[in-house]
Tab-separated table of C-alpha atoms in Angstrom:
chain	number	residue	atom	x	y	z
A	1	MET	CA	0.000	0.000	0.000
A	2	THR	CA	1.320	3.438	-0.975
A	3	VAL	CA	-0.443	6.669	-0.062
A	4	LEU	CA	0.092	9.744	-2.245
A	5	ILE	CA	-0.283	13.166	-0.645
A	6	THR	CA	-0.607	15.924	-3.188
A	7	THR	CA	1.093	18.801	-1.337
A	8	ALA	CA	3.351	19.361	1.669
A	9	GLY	CA	1.437	22.157	3.382
A	10	LYS	CA	0.262	22.172	6.989
A	11	VAL	CA	-2.097	19.207	6.502
A	12	GLY	CA	-0.120	17.294	3.889
A	13	SER	CA	3.193	17.433	5.738
A	14	GLU	CA	1.668	16.271	9.009
A	15	ALA	CA	-0.285	13.473	7.327
A	16	ALA	CA	2.888	12.285	5.600
A	17	ARG	CA	4.838	12.381	8.855
A	18	LEU	CA	2.162	10.431	10.722
A	19	LEU	CA	1.956	7.766	8.030
A	20	ALA	CA	5.728	7.333	7.904
A	21	GLU	CA	5.792	7.127	11.704
A	22	ARG	CA	3.385	4.199	11.643
A	23	GLY	CA	5.443	2.412	9.004
A	24	GLU	CA	3.228	3.061	6.000
A	25	ARG	CA	4.607	3.766	2.543
A	26	VAL	CA	3.843	7.393	1.799
A	27	ARG	CA	4.764	9.625	-1.117
A	28	VAL	CA	4.378	13.393	-1.256
A	29	LEU	CA	4.376	15.523	-4.401
A	30	VAL	CA	6.250	18.822	-4.074
A	31	ARG	CA	7.564	21.468	-6.429
A	32	ASP	CA	10.875	21.789	-4.595
A	33	PRO	CA	12.123	18.595	-2.896
A	34	GLY	CA	14.778	20.621	-1.125
A	35	LYS	CA	12.094	22.240	1.000
A	36	ALA	CA	10.826	18.816	2.115
A	37	ALA	CA	14.120	17.477	3.445
A	38	ALA	CA	12.640	16.930	6.903
A	39	LEU	CA	9.949	14.689	5.421
A	40	ALA	CA	12.549	12.709	3.477
A	41	ASP	CA	14.544	12.271	6.682
A	42	ALA	CA	11.361	10.949	8.343
A	43	GLY	CA	11.031	8.213	5.713
A	44	VAL	CA	8.631	9.907	3.304
A	45	GLU	CA	9.214	9.418	-0.427
A	46	VAL	CA	9.471	12.948	-1.788
A	47	VAL	CA	8.912	13.361	-5.523
A	48	ALA	CA	9.217	16.502	-7.614
A	49	GLY	CA	6.191	17.610	-9.576
A	50	ASP	CA	3.497	20.185	-10.092
A	51	LEU	CA	-0.271	19.767	-9.901
A	52	GLY	CA	-0.455	21.902	-13.016
A	53	VAL	CA	1.716	19.469	-15.010
A	54	PRO	CA	-0.292	16.260	-15.598
A	55	GLU	CA	2.731	14.186	-16.557
A	56	THR	CA	4.316	14.703	-13.154
A	57	VAL	CA	1.061	13.869	-11.396
A	58	ASP	CA	0.764	10.635	-13.406
A	59	ALA	CA	4.333	9.707	-12.485
A	60	ALA	CA	3.641	10.281	-8.788
A	61	MET	CA	0.399	8.294	-9.010
A	62	ARG	CA	2.029	5.031	-10.144
A	63	GLY	CA	1.384	2.177	-7.737
A	64	VAL	CA	-0.711	4.308	-5.405
A	65	SER	CA	-3.517	2.720	-3.395
A	66	SER	CA	-4.922	5.854	-1.719
A	67	VAL	CA	-4.663	9.595	-2.292
A	68	VAL	CA	-4.929	12.447	0.199
A	69	LEU	CA	-6.062	15.288	-2.035
A	70	VAL	CA	-5.143	18.569	-0.371
A	71	SER	CA	-4.127	21.750	-2.170
A	72	PRO	CA	-5.159	25.427	-2.502
A	73	ALA	CA	-8.317	24.124	-4.260
A	74	VAL	CA	-7.674	25.146	-7.856
A	75	PRO	CA	-10.417	23.128	-9.587
A	76	GLU	CA	-8.573	22.247	-12.783
A	77	GLN	CA	-5.528	21.042	-10.836
A	78	GLU	CA	-7.446	18.882	-8.363
A	79	LEU	CA	-9.729	17.544	-11.096
A	80	GLY	CA	-6.539	16.618	-12.946
A	81	VAL	CA	-5.383	14.644	-9.914
A	82	ILE	CA	-8.739	12.850	-9.849
A	83	ARG	CA	-8.449	11.962	-13.530
A	84	SER	CA	-4.915	10.667	-12.891
A	85	ALA	CA	-6.172	8.557	-9.973
A	86	VAL	CA	-8.820	7.030	-12.236
A	87	ARG	CA	-6.207	6.158	-14.875
A	88	ALA	CA	-3.918	4.638	-12.240
A	89	GLY	CA	-6.670	2.636	-10.577
A	90	ALA	CA	-6.166	4.240	-7.164
A	91	GLY	CA	-8.429	2.659	-4.590
A	92	HIS	CA	-9.573	5.629	-2.494
A	93	VAL	CA	-9.334	9.430	-2.401
A	94	VAL	CA	-9.557	11.439	0.821
A	95	LYS	CA	-10.537	14.945	-0.236
A	96	VAL	CA	-9.583	17.652	2.271
A	97	THR	CA	-12.166	20.365	1.732
A	98	SER	CA	-14.301	22.866	3.644
A	99	LYS	CA	-17.810	24.229	3.484
A	100	ALA	CA	-18.619	23.923	-0.205
A	101	SER	CA	-21.540	24.947	-2.376
A	102	ALA	CA	-21.948	26.026	-5.968
A	103	ASP	CA	-23.785	29.203	-4.947
A	104	SER	CA	-21.480	30.290	-2.113
A	105	PRO	CA	-20.359	33.929	-2.100
A	106	ILE	CA	-16.832	32.626	-1.397
A	107	ALA	CA	-14.957	31.662	-4.572
A	108	ARG	CA	-12.899	28.993	-2.800
A	109	ARG	CA	-16.060	27.262	-1.601
A	110	ARG	CA	-17.479	27.270	-5.129
A	111	GLY	CA	-14.224	25.740	-6.323
A	112	GLN	CA	-14.371	23.090	-3.620
A	113	ALA	CA	-17.915	22.196	-4.699
A	114	GLU	CA	-16.748	21.752	-8.290
A	115	ILE	CA	-13.921	19.485	-7.159
A	116	GLU	CA	-16.186	17.460	-4.872
A	117	ASP	CA	-18.703	16.976	-7.693
A	118	GLY	CA	-15.924	15.812	-10.019
A	119	LEU	CA	-14.645	13.327	-7.453
A	120	ILE	CA	-18.100	11.905	-6.819
A	121	ALA	CA	-18.745	11.592	-10.565
A	122	SER	CA	-15.379	9.892	-11.175
A	123	GLY	CA	-16.502	6.535	-9.786
A	124	LEU	CA	-13.571	6.436	-7.358
A	125	SER	CA	-14.092	5.462	-3.753
A	126	TYR	CA	-13.875	8.691	-1.765
A	127	THR	CA	-14.281	10.443	1.583
A	128	LEU	CA	-14.885	14.172	2.013
A	129	LEU	CA	-13.419	16.009	5.014
A	130	ARG	CA	-15.287	19.321	5.217
A	131	ASN	CA	-13.236	20.941	7.938
A	132	ASN	CA	-14.136	23.857	10.143
A	133	ALA	CA	-11.730	26.831	10.237
A	134	TYR	CA	-8.121	25.960	11.098
A	135	MET	CA	-6.600	27.107	14.376
A	136	GLN	CA	-3.398	27.616	12.387
A	137	ASN	CA	-5.016	30.683	10.791
A	138	PHE	CA	-4.004	32.450	14.014
A	139	PHE	CA	-0.403	32.277	12.818
A	140	MET	CA	-1.226	35.228	10.559
A	141	SER	CA	-2.041	37.233	13.690
A	142	ALA	CA	1.157	36.187	15.469
A	143	PRO	CA	3.205	39.294	14.517
A	144	SER	CA	0.534	41.548	15.992
A	145	ILE	CA	0.206	39.379	19.111
A	146	VAL	CA	3.988	39.447	19.608
A	147	LYS	CA	4.535	43.160	18.975
A	148	GLU	CA	1.285	44.764	20.136
A	149	SER	CA	-0.287	42.151	22.455
A	150	SER	CA	-3.456	42.357	20.383
A	151	PHE	CA	-5.014	40.981	17.225
A	152	GLY	CA	-7.935	41.979	15.052
A	153	SER	CA	-10.587	40.078	13.121
A	154	ALA	CA	-13.832	40.701	11.276
A	155	ALA	CA	-15.320	37.649	13.033
A	156	GLY	CA	-17.100	39.906	15.528
A	157	GLU	CA	-18.840	37.902	18.247
A	158	GLY	CA	-19.172	34.838	16.026
A	159	ARG	CA	-18.187	31.486	17.474
A	160	LEU	CA	-16.259	28.791	15.598
A	161	GLY	CA	-15.690	25.097	16.129
A	162	MET	CA	-12.083	25.615	15.040
A	163	ILE	CA	-9.946	22.567	14.385
A	164	ASP	CA	-6.226	21.997	14.664
A	165	ALA	CA	-4.818	21.134	11.225
A	166	ARG	CA	-2.856	18.345	12.892
A	167	ASP	CA	-6.131	16.606	13.700
A	168	VAL	CA	-7.295	16.984	10.106
A	169	ALA	CA	-4.039	15.368	9.007
A	170	ALA	CA	-4.503	12.520	11.482
A	171	VAL	CA	-8.046	11.866	10.273
A	172	ALA	CA	-6.955	11.958	6.628
A	173	ALA	CA	-4.075	9.564	7.310
A	174	GLU	CA	-6.288	7.130	9.211
A	175	ILE	CA	-8.899	7.003	6.465
A	176	ALA	CA	-6.280	6.698	3.717
A	177	VAL	CA	-4.924	3.441	5.164
A	178	THR	CA	-8.230	2.075	6.473
A	179	PRO	CA	-10.845	3.322	3.981
A	180	ALA	CA	-13.316	0.534	4.697
A	181	GLY	CA	-16.329	2.044	6.395
A	182	HIS	CA	-15.546	5.573	5.202
A	183	ALA	CA	-16.330	5.198	1.490
A	184	GLY	CA	-18.874	7.686	0.194
A	185	LYS	CA	-19.040	9.514	3.520
A	186	THR	CA	-18.774	13.211	4.275
A	187	TYR	CA	-17.319	14.257	7.631
A	188	TRP	CA	-17.314	17.704	9.252
A	189	PRO	CA	-14.247	17.665	11.547
A	190	THR	CA	-14.198	20.299	14.318
A	191	GLY	CA	-12.424	20.976	17.553
A	192	PRO	CA	-14.022	20.163	20.927
A	193	GLU	CA	-15.391	23.666	21.594
A	194	SER	CA	-17.009	26.535	19.730
A	195	ILE	CA	-15.306	29.774	20.764
A	196	SER	CA	-15.321	33.431	19.768
A	197	PHE	CA	-12.215	35.449	18.983
A	198	ALA	CA	-12.715	37.231	22.315
A	199	ASP	CA	-12.586	33.792	23.972
A	200	ALA	CA	-9.405	33.086	21.998
A	201	ALA	CA	-7.880	36.263	23.406
A	202	VAL	CA	-8.598	35.004	26.935
A	203	VAL	CA	-6.848	31.703	26.165
A	204	LEU	CA	-3.871	33.478	24.590
A	205	SER	CA	-3.605	35.737	27.665
A	206	LYS	CA	-3.634	32.724	29.984
A	207	VAL	CA	-1.035	30.714	28.088
A	208	LEU	CA	1.278	33.638	27.278
A	209	GLY	CA	1.017	35.131	30.755
A	210	ARG	CA	0.213	38.650	29.544
A	211	PRO	CA	-2.984	40.427	28.455
A	212	ILE	CA	-3.874	39.898	24.797
A	213	ALA	CA	-6.658	42.089	23.410
A	214	PHE	CA	-9.108	41.316	20.624
A	215	GLU	CA	-9.988	44.212	18.321
A	216	PRO	CA	-13.037	43.902	16.018
A	217	LEU	CA	-12.364	44.841	12.396
A	218	THR	CA	-14.518	45.547	9.383
A	219	VAL	CA	-14.156	43.245	6.390
A	220	GLU	CA	-12.273	46.021	4.592
A	221	GLU	CA	-9.889	46.410	7.519
A	222	GLN	CA	-9.445	42.641	7.630
A	223	THR	CA	-8.519	42.640	3.949
A	224	ARG	CA	-5.850	45.291	4.499
A	225	ALA	CA	-4.496	43.399	7.504
A	226	LEU	CA	-4.136	40.206	5.481
A	227	VAL	CA	-2.360	42.051	2.677
A	228	GLU	CA	0.040	43.480	5.276
A	229	VAL	CA	1.015	39.968	6.390
A	230	GLY	CA	1.795	38.975	2.820
A	231	LEU	CA	-1.338	37.573	1.189
A	232	PRO	CA	-2.046	38.575	-2.428
A	233	ALA	CA	-4.841	41.132	-2.660
A	234	GLY	CA	-7.365	38.774	-4.264
A	235	LEU	CA	-6.764	36.000	-1.745
A	236	ALA	CA	-6.840	38.488	1.122
A	237	ALA	CA	-10.222	39.816	-0.004
A	238	MET	CA	-11.662	36.293	-0.301
A	239	ASN	CA	-10.345	35.261	3.123
A	240	ALA	CA	-11.678	38.446	4.713
A	241	GLN	CA	-15.071	37.784	3.161
A	242	ALA	CA	-15.063	34.316	4.715
A	243	VAL	CA	-14.064	35.732	8.111
A	244	GLY	CA	-16.956	38.162	7.845
A	245	LEU	CA	-19.289	35.179	7.608
A	246	PHE	CA	-17.926	33.899	10.930
A	247	ALA	CA	-19.674	36.848	12.582
A	248	GLU	CA	-22.965	35.470	11.253
A	249	GLY	CA	-22.432	32.035	12.822
A	250	ASP	CA	-21.185	30.395	9.631
A	251	CYS	CA	-18.794	28.081	11.522
A	252	ASP	CA	-20.597	27.813	14.852
A	253	TYR	CA	-21.037	24.039	14.947
A	254	LEU	CA	-19.410	21.016	16.547
A	255	THR	CA	-19.210	17.332	15.612
A	256	ASP	CA	-17.662	14.229	17.169
A	257	ASP	CA	-16.064	13.149	13.881
A	258	VAL	CA	-12.469	13.463	15.122
A	259	PRO	CA	-12.884	11.334	18.268
A	260	SER	CA	-15.088	8.818	16.473
A	261	ILE	CA	-12.425	8.231	13.810
A	262	LEU	CA	-9.255	8.594	15.889
A	263	GLY	CA	-10.466	7.232	19.220
A	264	ARG	CA	-9.182	10.279	21.076
A	265	PRO	CA	-10.424	13.825	21.671
A	266	ALA	CA	-9.729	16.602	19.195
A	267	ARG	CA	-7.183	19.176	20.351
A	268	GLY	CA	-8.616	22.299	21.950
A	269	PHE	CA	-7.472	25.864	21.321
A	270	GLU	CA	-5.480	26.049	24.562
A	271	LYS	CA	-3.511	22.948	23.523
A	272	PHE	CA	-2.857	24.535	20.131
A	273	VAL	CA	-1.526	27.762	21.665
A	274	THR	CA	0.569	25.860	24.226
A	275	ASP	CA	2.146	23.703	21.547
A	276	HIS	CA	3.029	26.803	19.473
A	277	ILE	CA	3.834	29.188	22.305
A	278	GLU	CA	7.105	30.232	20.652
A	279	VAL	CA	5.183	31.517	17.618
A	280	PHE	CA	3.121	33.876	19.760
A	281	SER	CA	5.983	34.922	22.061
């Protein structure tokens, strides 16, 4: 059994590491193998390629039994991976996605819906992981937390069942090697609690040992803040639009999908901050 992971981002890298740790054969497709040296050292097969170059995807897909499909959700690229998986006879695809609908005001969610529809229509065995917002999104606020002991968001008083990306990776890895029972299913992984950004400020203050303030932003201010931390203008505007929906309760839900699949609780926000305390210090 060989599992192919399509990128080495926060979910892909952790899923690859977990699979290698448990002795599974795992392959990850990256543009620059030099940036994945730590994965290679951990026993992951690192192959050079690009999701936009079908020939490299086909080469990476050879002999693969399962695929963890995770990327920035460019429909043509992920649909190309699905077509490659069909040609290679891959047994199962775990699609890492989010809230998705064809009529969503968020372009990324419309793209995810297109990819999901293509996967379902492909005839491949599949599982959809529609994750809540990632706790790791707080990394973008880390410079402000470090320098100003505050962070801003257009989430208002909205609550989120945020999930640690490490738990998403663990769920994806588990399903990839034991797909029986998960075929055709859609899961909605969340953390163990639904919290507001004001609640997050309380947790950050507790763990860091100093007061951290939450400052409400408008969507326009959120867009500018995301551009300032390095996001391209178009992506910043889309992300800010999504954050604005948080204020309306868009992500205020919880499920027991993580514990039911992994047999352990999902990580809470305090655990996330504690584990990454150096980032916020």
